[in-house]
Short mmCIF file of C-alpha atoms in Angstrom, two decimals:
data_model
loop_
_atom_site.label_atom_id
_atom_site.label_comp_id
_atom_site.label_asym_id
_atom_site.label_seq_id
_atom_site.Cartn_x
_atom_site.Cartn_y
_atom_site.Cartn_z
CA MET A 6 0.00 0.00 0.00
CA LYS A 7 1.41 3.34 -0.95
CA ARG A 8 2.40 5.76 1.82
CA ARG A 9 -0.11 8.46 0.80
CA GLN A 10 -2.89 5.92 0.58
CA PHE A 11 -2.03 4.38 3.95
CA LEU A 12 -1.86 7.68 5.81
CA LYS A 13 -5.14 8.92 4.41
CA THR A 14 -6.92 5.64 5.05
CA SER A 15 -5.61 5.30 8.59
CA THR A 16 -6.40 8.85 9.68
CA VAL A 17 -9.00 10.59 7.58
CA GLY A 18 -11.13 7.55 6.79
CA ALA A 19 -13.35 6.72 3.87
CA VAL A 20 -14.77 9.92 2.46
CA THR A 21 -17.07 8.75 -0.32
CA ALA A 22 -20.11 6.47 -0.44
CA ALA A 23 -19.84 3.37 -2.57
CA ALA A 24 -23.18 3.78 -4.27
CA ALA A 25 -22.57 7.12 -5.97
CA SER A 26 -21.01 7.39 -9.42
CA ALA A 27 -18.48 10.06 -10.28
CA SER A 28 -20.77 11.53 -12.91
CA ALA A 29 -23.73 11.77 -10.55
CA PHE A 30 -21.91 13.40 -7.69
CA PRO A 31 -19.04 15.90 -7.72
CA ALA A 32 -15.80 14.92 -6.01
CA PRO A 33 -15.89 15.79 -2.30
CA ALA A 34 -14.21 19.09 -1.56
CA ILE A 35 -12.34 17.80 1.48
CA ALA A 36 -8.96 19.07 0.37
CA GLN A 37 -10.35 22.50 -0.48
CA SER A 38 -12.09 22.80 2.89
CA GLN A 39 -9.05 21.90 4.99
CA PRO A 40 -7.15 24.76 6.63
CA LYS A 41 -3.56 25.49 5.69
CA PHE A 42 -0.68 25.26 8.15
CA ALA A 43 2.97 26.10 7.59
CA TRP A 44 5.26 24.84 10.35
CA ARG A 45 9.00 24.89 10.85
CA LEU A 46 10.91 21.95 12.26
CA THR A 47 14.51 22.09 13.43
CA SER A 48 16.58 18.93 13.58
CA SER A 49 19.34 18.23 16.08
CA PHE A 50 21.34 16.61 13.27
CA PRO A 51 23.30 17.66 10.17
CA LYS A 52 22.03 16.82 6.69
CA SER A 53 25.06 14.62 6.06
CA LEU A 54 23.55 11.99 8.37
CA ASP A 55 20.86 11.02 5.91
CA THR A 56 19.30 8.26 8.02
CA ILE A 57 18.86 10.11 11.29
CA PHE A 58 18.27 13.55 9.72
CA GLY A 59 16.16 11.97 7.01
CA GLY A 60 13.42 11.03 9.47
CA ALA A 61 12.25 14.63 9.57
CA ASP A 62 12.18 14.83 5.77
CA THR A 63 10.16 11.61 5.63
CA LEU A 64 7.62 13.06 8.06
CA SER A 65 7.36 16.33 6.17
CA LYS A 66 6.70 14.63 2.83
CA ALA A 67 4.19 12.18 4.28
CA VAL A 68 2.16 14.90 6.02
CA ALA A 69 2.12 17.09 2.91
CA GLU A 70 0.96 14.20 0.71
CA ALA A 71 -1.76 13.11 3.13
CA THR A 72 -3.19 16.63 3.37
CA ASP A 73 -2.92 17.49 -0.34
CA GLY A 74 -0.28 20.07 0.53
CA ASN A 75 -2.37 21.93 3.09
CA PHE A 76 -0.06 21.04 5.99
CA GLN A 77 3.53 21.96 5.16
CA ILE A 78 6.42 21.29 7.55
CA GLN A 79 9.72 22.90 6.50
CA VAL A 80 12.75 21.05 7.84
CA PHE A 81 15.97 22.77 8.93
CA ALA A 82 19.25 21.11 9.83
CA ALA A 83 21.02 21.68 13.13
CA GLY A 84 22.49 25.17 13.25
CA GLU A 85 20.38 26.66 10.46
CA LEU A 86 17.87 28.17 12.90
CA VAL A 87 19.11 27.07 16.32
CA PRO A 88 22.01 24.92 17.53
CA GLY A 89 21.28 21.21 17.51
CA LEU A 90 21.35 20.86 21.29
CA GLN A 91 18.87 23.74 21.73
CA ALA A 92 16.17 22.32 19.47
CA ALA A 93 13.75 21.50 22.28
CA ASP A 94 14.23 24.96 23.81
CA ALA A 95 12.93 26.55 20.61
CA VAL A 96 9.80 24.40 20.86
CA THR A 97 9.29 25.16 24.56
CA ASN A 98 9.30 28.92 23.98
CA GLY A 99 7.21 28.72 20.80
CA THR A 100 9.91 30.02 18.46
CA LEU A 101 9.36 26.87 16.38
CA GLU A 102 6.41 24.54 16.15
CA MET A 103 8.40 21.32 16.44
CA CYS A 104 11.80 19.67 16.43
CA HIS A 105 13.38 16.27 15.80
CA SER A 106 15.74 15.49 18.64
CA CYS A 107 16.82 13.12 21.39
CA SER A 108 15.24 13.53 24.80
CA TYR A 109 18.47 12.75 26.61
CA TYR A 110 20.19 15.79 25.13
CA TYR A 111 18.37 17.78 27.81
CA VAL A 112 19.35 15.91 30.97
CA GLY A 113 21.01 19.13 32.10
CA LYS A 114 17.52 20.48 32.66
CA ASP A 115 16.30 17.32 34.36
CA PRO A 116 17.88 13.83 34.37
CA ALA A 117 14.42 12.33 33.77
CA PHE A 118 14.78 13.41 30.13
CA ALA A 119 17.12 10.45 29.67
CA PHE A 120 14.34 7.88 29.58
CA GLY A 121 12.78 9.28 26.42
CA THR A 122 15.90 8.17 24.53
CA ALA A 123 17.92 5.59 26.42
CA ALA A 124 19.23 4.83 29.88
CA PRO A 125 22.36 2.83 30.73
CA PHE A 126 21.56 -0.89 30.80
CA GLY A 127 17.94 -0.09 30.00
CA LEU A 128 15.68 -1.23 27.18
CA ASN A 129 16.63 -2.29 23.69
CA ALA A 130 14.89 -0.83 20.63
CA ARG A 131 11.96 -3.23 20.46
CA GLN A 132 11.47 -3.09 24.19
CA ILE A 133 11.41 0.70 24.36
CA ASN A 134 8.79 0.81 21.62
CA ALA A 135 6.75 -1.74 23.57
CA TRP A 136 7.07 0.50 26.64
CA PHE A 137 6.16 3.63 24.65
CA TYR A 138 3.05 2.25 23.01
CA HIS A 139 1.81 -0.48 25.35
CA GLY A 140 3.61 -0.01 28.66
CA GLY A 141 2.41 3.48 29.53
CA GLY A 142 5.63 5.13 28.41
CA ASN A 143 4.18 7.72 26.04
CA GLU A 144 1.60 8.83 28.58
CA LEU A 145 4.13 9.04 31.40
CA LEU A 146 6.65 10.98 29.32
CA ASP A 147 4.02 13.45 28.11
CA GLN A 148 3.09 14.14 31.72
CA PHE A 149 6.74 14.97 32.33
CA TYR A 150 7.15 16.94 29.08
CA ASP A 151 4.09 19.02 30.00
CA LYS A 152 6.12 21.38 32.14
CA TYR A 153 8.34 22.07 29.13
CA ASN A 154 5.33 22.98 27.01
CA PHE A 155 5.55 20.20 24.44
CA ILE A 156 4.30 16.72 23.66
CA GLY A 157 6.44 13.95 22.22
CA LEU A 158 5.89 11.48 19.39
CA PRO A 159 8.38 8.59 19.05
CA ALA A 160 10.30 9.28 15.86
CA GLY A 161 12.97 6.71 15.13
CA ASN A 162 15.48 4.44 16.79
CA THR A 163 19.09 3.61 16.04
CA GLY A 164 19.00 0.17 17.63
CA THR A 165 21.78 -0.77 20.04
CA GLN A 166 24.64 1.61 19.46
CA MET A 167 28.37 1.06 19.44
CA GLY A 168 30.54 1.90 22.42
CA GLY A 169 32.51 4.58 20.63
CA TRP A 170 35.89 5.47 19.19
CA PHE A 171 39.01 5.64 21.33
CA ARG A 172 42.44 6.94 20.43
CA LYS A 173 44.02 4.34 22.73
CA GLU A 174 43.01 0.80 23.64
CA ILE A 175 41.00 0.23 26.83
CA LYS A 176 42.00 -2.90 28.74
CA THR A 177 41.01 -2.08 32.33
CA VAL A 178 38.92 0.44 34.24
CA ALA A 179 42.17 2.22 35.10
CA ASP A 180 42.61 3.09 31.40
CA LEU A 181 39.48 5.25 31.62
CA VAL A 182 40.77 7.52 34.36
CA GLY A 183 41.27 11.08 33.09
CA LEU A 184 40.05 10.20 29.60
CA LYS A 185 38.07 13.03 27.95
CA MET A 186 35.10 11.49 26.16
CA ARG A 187 32.21 12.92 24.19
CA ILE A 188 29.23 11.08 25.64
CA ALA A 189 25.58 12.11 25.99
CA GLY A 190 22.90 11.62 28.61
CA LEU A 191 23.23 9.84 31.91
CA ALA A 192 26.02 7.73 30.47
CA GLY A 193 28.38 10.64 31.03
CA ARG A 194 27.58 10.63 34.74
CA VAL A 195 28.10 6.87 34.90
CA MET A 196 31.41 7.18 33.07
CA SER A 197 32.50 9.95 35.44
CA LYS A 198 32.18 7.46 38.29
CA LEU A 199 34.79 5.38 36.43
CA GLY A 200 37.15 8.34 36.08
CA VAL A 201 36.12 9.61 32.63
CA VAL A 202 35.76 13.35 32.04
CA PRO A 203 32.50 13.65 30.01
CA GLN A 204 32.32 16.22 27.23
CA VAL A 205 29.23 17.64 25.49
CA VAL A 206 30.09 18.00 21.80
CA ALA A 207 27.61 18.36 18.92
CA GLY A 208 27.80 15.74 16.18
CA GLY A 209 29.43 18.00 13.62
CA ASP A 210 32.21 18.97 16.04
CA ILE A 211 33.28 15.48 17.12
CA TYR A 212 35.76 14.76 14.31
CA PRO A 213 37.82 17.96 14.69
CA SER A 214 37.81 17.52 18.48
CA LEU A 215 39.24 14.01 18.12
CA GLU A 216 41.68 15.10 15.47
CA LYS A 217 43.06 17.96 17.61
CA GLY A 218 43.16 15.83 20.75
CA THR A 219 40.64 18.04 22.54
CA ILE A 220 38.87 14.79 23.37
CA ASP A 221 40.30 11.27 23.62
CA ALA A 222 37.18 9.31 22.72
CA ALA A 223 33.67 9.77 21.42
CA GLU A 224 30.49 7.80 21.08
CA TRP A 225 28.03 8.68 18.36
CA VAL A 226 25.63 6.16 16.84
CA GLY A 227 26.84 3.13 14.91
CA PRO A 228 28.76 2.01 11.83
CA TYR A 229 26.68 3.70 9.11
CA ASP A 230 26.73 7.17 10.66
CA ASP A 231 30.17 6.82 12.22
CA GLU A 232 31.66 5.97 8.84
CA LYS A 233 30.19 9.12 7.32
CA LEU A 234 31.82 11.24 10.02
CA GLY A 235 35.20 9.55 9.49
CA PHE A 236 36.06 8.81 13.10
CA TYR A 237 38.17 5.77 12.17
CA LYS A 238 40.77 8.13 10.69
CA VAL A 239 41.59 9.74 14.04
CA ALA A 240 40.55 7.18 16.69
CA PRO A 241 41.03 3.61 15.43
CA HIS A 242 39.77 1.59 18.43
CA TYR A 243 36.05 0.89 17.97
CA TYR A 244 34.32 -0.56 21.04
CA TYR A 245 31.03 -2.36 21.57
CA PRO A 246 28.38 -2.55 22.88
CA GLY A 247 27.04 0.90 23.71
CA TRP A 248 25.64 -0.26 27.05
CA TRP A 249 24.19 3.18 27.64
CA GLU A 250 22.05 2.98 24.50
CA GLY A 251 20.47 -0.41 24.07
CA GLY A 252 17.93 1.23 21.77
CA ALA A 253 18.29 4.98 21.39
CA ALA A 254 14.92 6.54 20.57
CA LEU A 255 14.28 9.91 18.95
CA HIS A 256 11.23 12.14 19.28
CA PHE A 257 9.33 14.81 17.47
CA PHE A 258 8.68 17.42 20.16
CA ILE A 259 5.67 19.60 19.33
CA ASN A 260 4.68 22.84 21.04
CA LYS A 261 1.47 22.21 22.99
CA ALA A 262 -0.34 25.32 21.79
CA LYS A 263 0.52 24.59 18.16
CA TRP A 264 -0.59 20.98 18.57
CA ALA A 265 -3.93 22.15 20.00
CA GLU A 266 -4.47 24.43 16.97
CA LEU A 267 -4.40 21.50 14.55
CA PRO A 268 -7.68 19.92 13.41
CA LYS A 269 -8.22 16.44 14.79
CA ASN A 270 -7.49 14.76 11.46
CA TYR A 271 -4.21 16.68 11.07
CA ARG A 272 -3.10 15.52 14.51
CA ALA A 273 -3.93 11.96 13.49
CA ILE A 274 -2.00 12.33 10.24
CA LEU A 275 1.01 13.75 12.05
CA SER A 276 0.90 10.92 14.61
CA SER A 277 0.65 8.28 11.88
CA ALA A 278 3.53 9.82 9.93
CA ALA A 279 5.69 9.88 13.08
CA ALA A 280 4.92 6.20 13.70
CA MET A 281 6.01 5.43 10.15
CA VAL A 282 9.29 7.30 10.73
CA ASN A 283 9.76 5.38 13.96
CA VAL A 284 9.72 2.07 12.08
CA ASP A 285 11.52 3.24 8.96
CA MET A 286 14.59 4.69 10.67
CA GLN A 287 15.48 1.56 12.59
CA ALA A 288 14.90 -0.58 9.50
CA LYS A 289 17.36 1.60 7.58
CA TYR A 290 20.01 1.31 10.27
CA ASP A 291 19.56 -2.46 10.51
CA ALA A 292 19.92 -2.73 6.73
CA ARG A 293 22.93 -0.42 6.40
CA ASN A 294 25.08 -1.10 9.47
CA PRO A 295 26.40 -4.55 8.44
CA ALA A 296 28.05 -3.34 5.23
CA ALA A 297 29.31 -0.21 6.98
CA VAL A 298 31.10 -2.13 9.74
CA LYS A 299 32.80 -4.30 7.11
CA ARG A 300 34.07 -1.19 5.31
CA LEU A 301 35.27 0.35 8.56
CA VAL A 302 37.34 -2.72 9.40
CA GLN A 303 38.77 -2.75 5.87
CA ASN A 304 39.80 0.88 6.40
CA GLY A 305 41.63 0.22 9.65
CA ALA A 306 39.05 0.29 12.43
CA GLN A 307 39.93 -2.16 15.19
CA LEU A 308 36.86 -3.78 16.78
CA HIS A 309 37.00 -4.51 20.51
CA PRO A 310 34.39 -5.68 23.01
CA PHE A 311 34.48 -3.72 26.24
CA PRO A 312 36.39 -5.80 28.81
CA ALA A 313 34.13 -7.61 31.29
CA GLU A 314 35.77 -5.60 34.08
CA VAL A 315 34.64 -2.35 32.47
CA MET A 316 31.11 -3.62 31.81
CA ASP A 317 30.69 -4.84 35.39
CA ALA A 318 32.01 -1.58 36.85
CA ALA A 319 29.71 0.45 34.60
CA TYR A 320 26.66 -1.64 35.57
CA LYS A 321 27.39 -1.13 39.25
CA ALA A 322 27.97 2.60 38.75
CA ALA A 323 24.72 2.97 36.78
CA ASN A 324 22.64 1.42 39.54
CA GLU A 325 24.36 3.62 42.13
CA LEU A 326 23.55 6.69 40.06
CA TYR A 327 19.90 5.68 39.64
CA ALA A 328 19.54 5.29 43.41
CA GLU A 329 21.17 8.67 44.06
CA ILE A 330 19.02 10.61 41.61
CA SER A 331 15.81 8.82 42.60
CA LYS A 332 16.20 10.05 46.18
CA GLU A 333 16.01 13.69 45.11
CA ASN A 334 13.98 13.67 41.88
CA GLU A 335 10.40 12.38 41.95
CA TRP A 336 9.91 12.40 38.18
CA PHE A 337 13.15 10.51 37.64
CA ARG A 338 12.18 7.90 40.21
CA LYS A 339 8.70 7.51 38.73
CA ILE A 340 9.89 7.00 35.15
CA HIS A 341 12.92 4.93 36.18
CA ASP A 342 10.73 2.54 38.17
CA SER A 343 8.37 2.14 35.21
CA VAL A 344 11.22 1.43 32.77
CA MET A 345 13.09 -0.99 34.99
CA SER A 346 9.97 -2.90 35.99
CA PHE A 347 9.12 -3.26 32.31
CA ARG A 348 12.70 -4.35 31.58
CA SER A 349 12.52 -7.14 34.15
CA ASP A 350 9.47 -8.71 32.54
CA GLU A 351 10.81 -8.20 29.03
CA TYR A 352 14.01 -10.09 29.70
CA LEU A 353 12.13 -12.98 31.27
CA TRP A 354 10.50 -13.38 27.86
CA TRP A 355 13.56 -12.57 25.76
CA GLN A 356 15.75 -15.20 27.42
CA ILE A 357 13.18 -17.83 26.48
CA ALA A 358 12.70 -17.02 22.82
CA GLU A 359 14.78 -14.17 21.41
CA PHE A 360 18.13 -15.07 22.97
CA GLY A 361 17.69 -18.74 22.22
CA PHE A 362 17.00 -18.06 18.56
CA ASP A 363 19.77 -15.47 18.16
CA ALA A 364 22.35 -17.61 19.95
CA TYR A 365 21.61 -20.56 17.69
CA MET A 366 21.77 -18.47 14.53
CA ILE A 367 25.14 -17.03 15.56
CA ARG A 368 26.49 -20.56 16.14
CA ALA A 369 24.99 -21.81 12.88
CA ARG A 370 26.52 -18.93 10.93
CA SER A 371 29.96 -19.59 12.46
CA ARG A 372 29.75 -23.20 11.30
CA GLY A 373 28.98 -22.05 7.77
#
């Protein structure tokens, strides 16, 4: 089913009666009667990252097609209107109608923002979508986002990310001490417990920072995007897994007043288009990452799993951090408890079916 057809069918509904012929009745003037809206959307990402930036373009085109051009959303890359890490601020104050960003970019305002994207040792991509749509996650997050004057629609996922690029090899926890690393969200606070000095660096500034030695390591997304940014040229040690991002989700944040101005069918169209982006982005990453990691290795990237010592220390530090923040932040505690309770049940199921299947397929592949 074509995208335009699907969106219209799923949101606007059937608009003509089957009994009437085209010659007997004029075409319904639905398109002509619909109001016109022109919104601006700022992304937190540069255009060069076609998969993650492209989600906003996909939404814009889908909404325009489904409304016969009456609802136009103009997309701007990070820095064209506002800096990438200030996208949500522009939506809060009404400067822009919406943005495409990661919730955890704003943990400086409140650490509870982390759970809209990813939390260390939290949910994977499928699990976070299950929590969003059927575990009360969307409703809980919107209650939290309310004080920032926007609502959120899930808008893509990278899947489990890589652990980042390091200029030097990491063999023990001691190798992390004093290391300056670009790392987002609560992961930075976990890493700081292990001696890392977290750095907040926008995507477009990571490569020059690594090249100049301003930072010693950086995490970004995964092979497809990392290859585009060329990190392997200046930091050859590529670690996995990104334990802080088992399934990093993105959102479209929409100003509450602007959302309320939309007709009901436009809100439904926008929601349906966002859901399509949510599926499409992860599918693209899953399709493109395998070839990208092969090319990276061919070009000199050295793949390493994080040592068990580092993983165990990080897991312990993450749980310590959660306990500390929960004591002083009610919203953090409330969302954390929801996520972790959901995680417990999810992994009871995953160890029965998902892990068993995946483990066998990995063994079968290794045997040829």
